[in-house]
Short mmCIF file of C-alpha atoms in Angstrom, two decimals:
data_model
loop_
_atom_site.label_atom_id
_atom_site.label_comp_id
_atom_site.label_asym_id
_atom_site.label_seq_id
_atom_site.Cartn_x
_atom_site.Cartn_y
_atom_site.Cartn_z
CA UNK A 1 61.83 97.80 115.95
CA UNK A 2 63.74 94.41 114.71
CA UNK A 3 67.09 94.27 116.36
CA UNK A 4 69.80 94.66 113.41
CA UNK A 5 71.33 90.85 112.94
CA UNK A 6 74.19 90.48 114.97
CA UNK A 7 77.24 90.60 112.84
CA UNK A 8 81.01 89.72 113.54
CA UNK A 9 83.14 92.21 112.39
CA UNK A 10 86.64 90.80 111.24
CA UNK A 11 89.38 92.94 110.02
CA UNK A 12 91.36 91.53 107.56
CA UNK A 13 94.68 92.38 105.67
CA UNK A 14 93.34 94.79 102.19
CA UNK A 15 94.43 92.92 99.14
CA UNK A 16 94.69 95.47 96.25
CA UNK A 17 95.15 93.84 92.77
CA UNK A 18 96.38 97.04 91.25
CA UNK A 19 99.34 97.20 89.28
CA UNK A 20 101.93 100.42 89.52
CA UNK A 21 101.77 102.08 86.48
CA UNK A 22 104.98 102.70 85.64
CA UNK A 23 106.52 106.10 85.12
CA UNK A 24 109.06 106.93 83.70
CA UNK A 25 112.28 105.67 86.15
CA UNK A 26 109.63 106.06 89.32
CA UNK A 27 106.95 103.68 88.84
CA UNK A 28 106.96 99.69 89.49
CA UNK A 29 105.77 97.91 86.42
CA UNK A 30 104.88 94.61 85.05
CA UNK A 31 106.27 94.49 81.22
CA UNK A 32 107.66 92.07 79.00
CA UNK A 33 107.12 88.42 78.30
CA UNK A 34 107.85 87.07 81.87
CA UNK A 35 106.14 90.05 83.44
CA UNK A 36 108.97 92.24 84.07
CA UNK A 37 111.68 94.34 82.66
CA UNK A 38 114.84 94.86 83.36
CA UNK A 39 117.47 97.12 82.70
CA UNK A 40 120.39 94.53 80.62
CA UNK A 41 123.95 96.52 79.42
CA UNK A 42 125.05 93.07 78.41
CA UNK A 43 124.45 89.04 78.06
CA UNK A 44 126.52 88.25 80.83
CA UNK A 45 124.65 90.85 83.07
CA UNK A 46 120.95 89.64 81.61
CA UNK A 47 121.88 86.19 83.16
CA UNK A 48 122.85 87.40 86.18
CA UNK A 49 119.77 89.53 86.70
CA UNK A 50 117.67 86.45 85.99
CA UNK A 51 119.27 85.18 89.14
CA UNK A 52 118.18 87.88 91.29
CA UNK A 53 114.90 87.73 90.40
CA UNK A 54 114.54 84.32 91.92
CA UNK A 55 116.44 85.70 94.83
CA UNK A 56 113.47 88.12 95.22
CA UNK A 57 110.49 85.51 95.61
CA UNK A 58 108.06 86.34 98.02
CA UNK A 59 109.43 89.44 98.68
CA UNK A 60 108.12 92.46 99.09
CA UNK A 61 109.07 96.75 98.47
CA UNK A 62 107.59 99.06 101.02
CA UNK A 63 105.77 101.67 99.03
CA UNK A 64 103.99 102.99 101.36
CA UNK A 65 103.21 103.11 105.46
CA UNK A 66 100.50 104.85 107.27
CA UNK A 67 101.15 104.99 111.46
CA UNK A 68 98.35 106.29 112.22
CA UNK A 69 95.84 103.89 110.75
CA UNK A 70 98.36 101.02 111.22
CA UNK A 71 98.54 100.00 107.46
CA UNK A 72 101.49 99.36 104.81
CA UNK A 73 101.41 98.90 101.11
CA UNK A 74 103.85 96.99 99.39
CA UNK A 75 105.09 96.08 96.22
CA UNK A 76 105.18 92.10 95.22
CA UNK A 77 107.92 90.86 93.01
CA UNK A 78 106.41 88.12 92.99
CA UNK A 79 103.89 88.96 90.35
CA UNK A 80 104.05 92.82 90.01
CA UNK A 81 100.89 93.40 92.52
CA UNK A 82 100.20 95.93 94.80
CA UNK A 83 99.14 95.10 98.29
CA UNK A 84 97.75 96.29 101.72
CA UNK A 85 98.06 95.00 104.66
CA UNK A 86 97.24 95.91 108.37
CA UNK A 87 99.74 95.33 111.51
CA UNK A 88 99.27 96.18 114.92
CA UNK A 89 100.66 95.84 118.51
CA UNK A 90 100.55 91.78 118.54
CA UNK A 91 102.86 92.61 115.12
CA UNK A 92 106.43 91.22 115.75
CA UNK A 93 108.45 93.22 113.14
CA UNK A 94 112.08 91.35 112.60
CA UNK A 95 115.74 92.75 111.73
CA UNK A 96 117.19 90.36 108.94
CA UNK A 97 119.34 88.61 111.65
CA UNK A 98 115.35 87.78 113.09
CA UNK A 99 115.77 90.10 116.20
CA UNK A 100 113.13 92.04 117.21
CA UNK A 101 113.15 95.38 115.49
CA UNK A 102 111.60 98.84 116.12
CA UNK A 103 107.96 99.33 113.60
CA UNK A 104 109.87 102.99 112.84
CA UNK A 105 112.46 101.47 110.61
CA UNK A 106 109.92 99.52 108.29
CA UNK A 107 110.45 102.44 105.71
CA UNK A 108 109.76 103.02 102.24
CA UNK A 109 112.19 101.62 100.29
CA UNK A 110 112.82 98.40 102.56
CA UNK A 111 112.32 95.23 101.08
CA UNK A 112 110.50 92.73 103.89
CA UNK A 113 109.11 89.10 103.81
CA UNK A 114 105.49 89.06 105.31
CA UNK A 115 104.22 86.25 107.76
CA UNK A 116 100.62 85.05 108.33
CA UNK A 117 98.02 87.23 109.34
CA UNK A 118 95.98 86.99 112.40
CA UNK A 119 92.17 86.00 112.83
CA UNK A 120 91.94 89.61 113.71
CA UNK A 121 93.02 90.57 110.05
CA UNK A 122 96.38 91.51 111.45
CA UNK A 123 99.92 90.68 110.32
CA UNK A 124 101.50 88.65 112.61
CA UNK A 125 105.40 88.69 111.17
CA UNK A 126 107.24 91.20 109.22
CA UNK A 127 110.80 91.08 109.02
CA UNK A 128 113.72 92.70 106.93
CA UNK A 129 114.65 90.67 104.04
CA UNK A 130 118.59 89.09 104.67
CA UNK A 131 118.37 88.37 100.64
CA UNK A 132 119.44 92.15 99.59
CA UNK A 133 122.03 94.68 100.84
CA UNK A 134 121.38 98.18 102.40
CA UNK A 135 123.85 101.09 101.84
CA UNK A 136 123.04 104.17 104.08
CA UNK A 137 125.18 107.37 103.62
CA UNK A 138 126.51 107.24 100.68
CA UNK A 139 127.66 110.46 99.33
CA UNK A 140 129.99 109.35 96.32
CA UNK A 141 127.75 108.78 93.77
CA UNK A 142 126.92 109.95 89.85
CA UNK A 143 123.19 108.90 88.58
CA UNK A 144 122.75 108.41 85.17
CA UNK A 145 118.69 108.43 84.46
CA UNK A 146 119.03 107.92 80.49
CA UNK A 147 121.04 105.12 80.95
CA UNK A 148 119.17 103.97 83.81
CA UNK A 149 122.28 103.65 85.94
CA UNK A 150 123.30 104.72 89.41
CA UNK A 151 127.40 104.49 90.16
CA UNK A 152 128.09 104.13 93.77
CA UNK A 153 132.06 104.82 94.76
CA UNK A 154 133.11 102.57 91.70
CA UNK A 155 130.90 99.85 91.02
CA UNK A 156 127.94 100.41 88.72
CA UNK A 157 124.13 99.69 89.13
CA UNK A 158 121.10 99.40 87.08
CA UNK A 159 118.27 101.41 87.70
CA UNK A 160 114.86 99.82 85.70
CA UNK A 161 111.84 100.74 85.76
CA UNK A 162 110.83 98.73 88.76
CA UNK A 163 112.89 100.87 90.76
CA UNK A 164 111.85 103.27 92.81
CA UNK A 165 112.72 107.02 94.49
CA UNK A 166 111.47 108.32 97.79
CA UNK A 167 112.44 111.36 99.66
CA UNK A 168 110.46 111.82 103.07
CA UNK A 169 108.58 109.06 102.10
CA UNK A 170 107.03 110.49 98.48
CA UNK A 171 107.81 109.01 95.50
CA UNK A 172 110.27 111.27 93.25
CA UNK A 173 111.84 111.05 90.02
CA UNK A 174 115.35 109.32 89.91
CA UNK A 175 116.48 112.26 87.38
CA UNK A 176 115.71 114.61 90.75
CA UNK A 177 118.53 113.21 92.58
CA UNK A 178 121.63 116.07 93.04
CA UNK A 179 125.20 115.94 93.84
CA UNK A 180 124.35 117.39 96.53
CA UNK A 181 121.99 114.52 98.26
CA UNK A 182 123.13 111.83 100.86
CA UNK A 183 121.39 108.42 99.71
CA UNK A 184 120.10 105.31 101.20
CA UNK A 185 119.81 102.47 98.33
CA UNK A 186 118.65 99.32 98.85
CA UNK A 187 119.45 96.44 95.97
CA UNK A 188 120.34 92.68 94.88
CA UNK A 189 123.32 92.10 92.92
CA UNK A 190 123.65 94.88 90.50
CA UNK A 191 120.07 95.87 90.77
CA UNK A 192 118.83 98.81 92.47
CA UNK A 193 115.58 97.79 94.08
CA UNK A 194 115.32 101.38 95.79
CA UNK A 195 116.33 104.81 96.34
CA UNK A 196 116.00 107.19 99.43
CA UNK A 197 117.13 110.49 99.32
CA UNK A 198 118.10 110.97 103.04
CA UNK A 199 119.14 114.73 102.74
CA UNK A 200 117.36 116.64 105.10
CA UNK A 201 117.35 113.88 107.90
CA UNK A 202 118.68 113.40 111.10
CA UNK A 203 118.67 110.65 113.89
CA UNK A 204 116.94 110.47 116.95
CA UNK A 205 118.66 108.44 119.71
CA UNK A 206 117.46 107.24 122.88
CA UNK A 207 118.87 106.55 126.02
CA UNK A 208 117.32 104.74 129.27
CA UNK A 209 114.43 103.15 127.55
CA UNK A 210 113.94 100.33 130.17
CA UNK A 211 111.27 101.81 131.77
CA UNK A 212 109.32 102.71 128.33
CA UNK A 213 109.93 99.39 126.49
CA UNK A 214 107.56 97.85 125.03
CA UNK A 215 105.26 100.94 124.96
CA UNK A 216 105.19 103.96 122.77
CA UNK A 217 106.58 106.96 121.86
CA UNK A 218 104.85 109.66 120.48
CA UNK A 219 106.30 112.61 117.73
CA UNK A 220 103.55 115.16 116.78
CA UNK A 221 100.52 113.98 115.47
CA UNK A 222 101.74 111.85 112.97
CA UNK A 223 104.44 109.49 113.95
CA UNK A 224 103.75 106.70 116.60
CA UNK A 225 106.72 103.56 116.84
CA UNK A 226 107.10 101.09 119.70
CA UNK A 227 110.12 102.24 122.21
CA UNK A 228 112.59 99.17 122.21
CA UNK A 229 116.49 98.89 124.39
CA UNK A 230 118.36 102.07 123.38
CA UNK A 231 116.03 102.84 119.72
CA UNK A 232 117.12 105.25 117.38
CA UNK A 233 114.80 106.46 114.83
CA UNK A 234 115.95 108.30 111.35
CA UNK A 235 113.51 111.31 111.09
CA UNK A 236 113.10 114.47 108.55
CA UNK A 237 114.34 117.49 110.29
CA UNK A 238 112.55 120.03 112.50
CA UNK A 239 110.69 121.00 115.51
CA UNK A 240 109.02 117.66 117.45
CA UNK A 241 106.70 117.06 120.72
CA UNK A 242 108.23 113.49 122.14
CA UNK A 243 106.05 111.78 124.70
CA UNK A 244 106.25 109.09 126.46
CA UNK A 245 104.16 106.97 128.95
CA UNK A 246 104.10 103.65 130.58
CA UNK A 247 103.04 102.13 134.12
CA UNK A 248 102.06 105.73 135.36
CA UNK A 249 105.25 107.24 134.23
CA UNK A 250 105.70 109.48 131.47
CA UNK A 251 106.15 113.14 130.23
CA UNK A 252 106.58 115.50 126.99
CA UNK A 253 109.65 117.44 125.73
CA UNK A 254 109.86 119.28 122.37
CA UNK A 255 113.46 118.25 120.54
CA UNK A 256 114.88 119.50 117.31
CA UNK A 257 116.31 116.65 114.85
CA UNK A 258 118.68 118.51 112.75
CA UNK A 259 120.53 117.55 109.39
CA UNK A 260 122.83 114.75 109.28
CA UNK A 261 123.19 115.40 113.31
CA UNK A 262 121.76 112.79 116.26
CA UNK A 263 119.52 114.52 118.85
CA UNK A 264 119.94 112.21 122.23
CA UNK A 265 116.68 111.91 124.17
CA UNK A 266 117.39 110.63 127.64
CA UNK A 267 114.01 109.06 128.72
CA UNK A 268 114.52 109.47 132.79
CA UNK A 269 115.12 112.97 132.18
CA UNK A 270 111.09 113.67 130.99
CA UNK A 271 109.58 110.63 132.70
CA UNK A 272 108.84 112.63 135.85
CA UNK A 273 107.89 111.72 139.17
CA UNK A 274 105.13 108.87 139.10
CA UNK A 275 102.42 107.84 139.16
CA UNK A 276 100.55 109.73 136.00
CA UNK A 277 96.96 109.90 136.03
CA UNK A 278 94.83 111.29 132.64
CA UNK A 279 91.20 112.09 132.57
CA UNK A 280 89.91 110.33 130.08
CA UNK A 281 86.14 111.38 129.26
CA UNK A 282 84.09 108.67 127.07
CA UNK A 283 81.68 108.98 124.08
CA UNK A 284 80.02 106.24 122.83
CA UNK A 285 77.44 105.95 119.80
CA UNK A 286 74.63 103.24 121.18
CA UNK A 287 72.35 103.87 124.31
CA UNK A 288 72.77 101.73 127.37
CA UNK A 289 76.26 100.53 126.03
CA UNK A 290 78.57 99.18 128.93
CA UNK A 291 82.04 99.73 128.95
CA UNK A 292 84.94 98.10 130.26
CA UNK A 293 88.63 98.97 131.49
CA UNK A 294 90.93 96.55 131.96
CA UNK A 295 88.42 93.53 132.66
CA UNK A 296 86.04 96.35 135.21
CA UNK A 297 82.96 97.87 134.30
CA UNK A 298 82.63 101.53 134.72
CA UNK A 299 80.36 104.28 134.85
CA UNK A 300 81.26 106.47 131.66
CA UNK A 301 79.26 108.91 132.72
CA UNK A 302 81.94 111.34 133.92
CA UNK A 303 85.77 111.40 132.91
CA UNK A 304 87.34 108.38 134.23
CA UNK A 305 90.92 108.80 135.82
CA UNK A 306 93.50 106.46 134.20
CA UNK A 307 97.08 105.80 134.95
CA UNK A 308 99.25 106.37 131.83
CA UNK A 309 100.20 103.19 130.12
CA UNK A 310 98.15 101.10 127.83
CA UNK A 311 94.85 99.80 129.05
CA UNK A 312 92.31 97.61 127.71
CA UNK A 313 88.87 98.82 126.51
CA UNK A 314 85.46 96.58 125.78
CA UNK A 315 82.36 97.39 125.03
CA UNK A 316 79.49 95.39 125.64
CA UNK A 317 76.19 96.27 123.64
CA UNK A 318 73.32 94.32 122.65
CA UNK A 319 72.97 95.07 118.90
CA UNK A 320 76.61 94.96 117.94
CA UNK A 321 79.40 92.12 118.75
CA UNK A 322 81.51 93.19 121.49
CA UNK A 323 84.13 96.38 120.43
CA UNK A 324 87.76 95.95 121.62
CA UNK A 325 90.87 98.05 121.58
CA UNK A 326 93.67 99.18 123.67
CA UNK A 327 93.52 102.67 124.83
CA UNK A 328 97.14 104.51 125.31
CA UNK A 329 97.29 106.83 128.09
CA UNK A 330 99.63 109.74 127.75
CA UNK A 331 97.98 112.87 128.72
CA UNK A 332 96.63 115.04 131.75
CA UNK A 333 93.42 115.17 129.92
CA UNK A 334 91.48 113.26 126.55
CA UNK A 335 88.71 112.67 124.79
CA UNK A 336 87.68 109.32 123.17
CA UNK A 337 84.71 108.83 120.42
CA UNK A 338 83.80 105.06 120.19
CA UNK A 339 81.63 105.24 117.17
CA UNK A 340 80.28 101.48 117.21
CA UNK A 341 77.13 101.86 114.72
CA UNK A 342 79.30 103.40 111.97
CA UNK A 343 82.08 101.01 112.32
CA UNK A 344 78.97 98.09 111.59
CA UNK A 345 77.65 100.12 108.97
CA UNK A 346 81.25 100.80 107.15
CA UNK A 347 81.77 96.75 107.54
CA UNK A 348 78.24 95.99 105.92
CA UNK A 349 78.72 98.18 102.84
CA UNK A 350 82.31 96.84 102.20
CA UNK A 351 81.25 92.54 102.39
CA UNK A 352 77.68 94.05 100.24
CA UNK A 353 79.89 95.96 97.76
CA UNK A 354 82.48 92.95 97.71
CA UNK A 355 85.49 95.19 97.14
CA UNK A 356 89.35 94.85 98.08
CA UNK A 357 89.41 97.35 100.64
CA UNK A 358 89.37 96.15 104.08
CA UNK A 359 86.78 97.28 106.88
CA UNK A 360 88.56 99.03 109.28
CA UNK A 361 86.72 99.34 112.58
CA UNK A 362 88.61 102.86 113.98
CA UNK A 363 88.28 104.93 117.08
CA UNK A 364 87.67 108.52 116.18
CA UNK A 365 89.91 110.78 118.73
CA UNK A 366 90.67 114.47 118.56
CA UNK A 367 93.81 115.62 120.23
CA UNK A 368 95.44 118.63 120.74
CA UNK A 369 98.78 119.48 123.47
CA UNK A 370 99.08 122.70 125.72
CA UNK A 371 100.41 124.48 122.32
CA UNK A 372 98.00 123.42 120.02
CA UNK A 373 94.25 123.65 120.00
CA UNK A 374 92.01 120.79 117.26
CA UNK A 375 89.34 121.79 115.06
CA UNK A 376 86.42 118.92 116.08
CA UNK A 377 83.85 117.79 113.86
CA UNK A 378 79.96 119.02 114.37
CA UNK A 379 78.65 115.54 116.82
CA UNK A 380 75.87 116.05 118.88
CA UNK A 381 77.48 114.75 122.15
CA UNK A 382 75.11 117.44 124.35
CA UNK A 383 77.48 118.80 127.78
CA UNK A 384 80.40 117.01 125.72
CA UNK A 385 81.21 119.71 123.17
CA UNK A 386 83.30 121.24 126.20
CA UNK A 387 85.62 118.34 126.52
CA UNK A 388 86.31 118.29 122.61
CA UNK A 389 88.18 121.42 122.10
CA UNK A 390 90.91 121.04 124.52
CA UNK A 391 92.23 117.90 125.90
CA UNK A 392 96.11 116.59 125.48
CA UNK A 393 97.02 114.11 123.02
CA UNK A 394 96.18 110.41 123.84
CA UNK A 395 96.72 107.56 121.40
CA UNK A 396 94.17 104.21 120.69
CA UNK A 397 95.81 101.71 118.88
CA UNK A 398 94.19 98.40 117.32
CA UNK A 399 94.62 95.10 119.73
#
């Protein structure tokens, strides 16, 4: 049988030329002669929206963030666009004073400049734009959608149709906004660029992070942010599973985040006494594939005992280019699917079909904790099926 061509696999930021449709007072738009349209009470106010907009170059609206797959879409006002782009852990993500900031806090709603990306298809800068202001809290406020105007204490804001609403991260009408609400709004001048309806939220706050810095934490099954000095982390409210790992250290504890309230997490209180080991069993795709942890080959063929922390994973085949990632280590026990052939085969179609959307090589891992069991998928992994069922959560991120 001819040996499929060897083929390097790069993973590159997804442009999507799609414009928003606009909606009503939620969508982003592209109208008018100079390809957008603003909301103008007056002459005076007309020229000093004209200003803004060249305040707002090469800028960019959050629309959109995925932690799991390690993707964000974003709105251009540059030319109206729509685009996708892929970070990672080699990601430095930026406050506006250009201090390193936590990924958790690039929200919907925030309005970022974007750096280069990597070889790997990766961004390699994000950062909070210093060109708009941020207002968090804000309870004294009346919303007028006809007019397309949002009064905050007493100073009055337009609200076009490039605006846009989010609550918990969906988009929403501005018309659904009550009384009632606490808002976050994000604007230039007297535009609003963005609206986030932060009823319902609370803040997480932690304490003694020294030891976890610079690796993860872990909330549920769906959010995943990198632990910096002393984080806090605005969340919806309701019932979590926090974990934490690093160096051999870590542990789980289930916190509440209630409304308008900060829960305090102090790290050295669930760390535990170290160090962690997880048995991690392996399932790769290709015969005779080698793998490698942390620079050391090893024999797969059994669950491998890790320390928890972040470790690097290689795998050496001869059909396919080398696979890398770095595996996260957070619990007693784990499972880990390296589907190599598929990952190829995904990348192939995409360059053949020459469309926007970016191949994204992904490790397929099922997880569930001591409280929760995860439905797997039908894979004929023979004695494996055992292992799939029931293993604690561990996370793979991208290097």
């Amino acid at each position: 049988m001819k040996k499929p061509m060897k083929k390097k696999v790069i993973l590159f930021a997804t442009i999507i030329g799609l414009c928003l449709s606009a909606c009503g007072n939620n969508g982003l738009s592209r109208l008018g002669e100079q390809g957008y349209h603003y909301y103008t009470p007056d002459s005076e106010s007309q020229t000093e929206e004209a200003t803004e907009v060249s305040s707002l170059e090469h800028l960019y609206l959050i629309v959109a963030i995925d932690t799991i797959e390690e993707k964000l879409q974003v709105y251009s006002y540059d030319n109206g666009m729509q685009y996708q782009y892929h970070y990672g852990l080699n990601t430095n993500f930026l406050d506006k004073y250009g201090n390193t900031e936590s990924a958790a806090n690039f929200t919907p709603g925030r309005v970022v400049w974007i750096g280069e990306v990597n070889d790997d298809g990766q961004l390699k800068e994000l950062g909070i734009s210093d060109q708009v202001w941020e207002y968090d809290d804000i309870t004294r406020f009346e919303t007028n959608p006809e007019e397309g105007q949002l009064e905050i204490a007493d100073s009055l804001y337009s609200y076009g149709d490039e605006a846009i609403t989010f609550s918990d991260e969906e988009q929403v009408e501005f018309s659904s906004i009550t009384e009632d609400d606490t808002l976050s709004v994000v604007g230039i001048g007297k535009k609003i660029l963005s609206v986030n309806i932060t009823t319902g939220h609370g803040t997480l706050q932690l304490a003694n992070t020294d030891l976890f810095e610079g690796s993860f934490i872990q909330l549920g099954s769906k959010i995943f942010a990198l632990i910096t000095k002393d984080m806090e982390m605005d969340l919806p409210e309701g019932t979590y599973q926090l974990t934490v790992a690093n160096d051999g250290w870590g542990g789980t504890t289930e916190i509440e985040i209630v409304r308008g309230k900060t829960t305090n997490v102090d790290l050295d209180s669930i760390k535990g006494e170290g160090p962690k080991y997880g048995e991690v069993l392996f399932a790769i795709d290709v015969l005779d594939a080698v793998l490698y942890i942390d620079g050391q080959k090893v024999d797969y063929s059994e669950p491998i005992r890790l320390k928890y922390g972040k470790h690097s994973l290689s795998v050496v085949t001869e059909e396919y280019d080398t696979w890398e990632r770095t595996l996260y280590v957070n619990s007693a026990e784990a499972t880990v699917l390296i589907t190599i052939s598929d990952e190829e085969s995904d990348s192939e179609t995409t360059e053949n079909s020459q469309t926007s959307e970016a191949s994204e090589a992904t490790e397929s891992t099922e997880s569930a904790d001591s409280t929760q069991s995860t439905e797997t998928e039908s894979t004929d992994y023979g004695d494996l099926s055992e292992y799939l069922s029931d293993y604690l959560s561990t996370l793979s991120s991208l290097l």
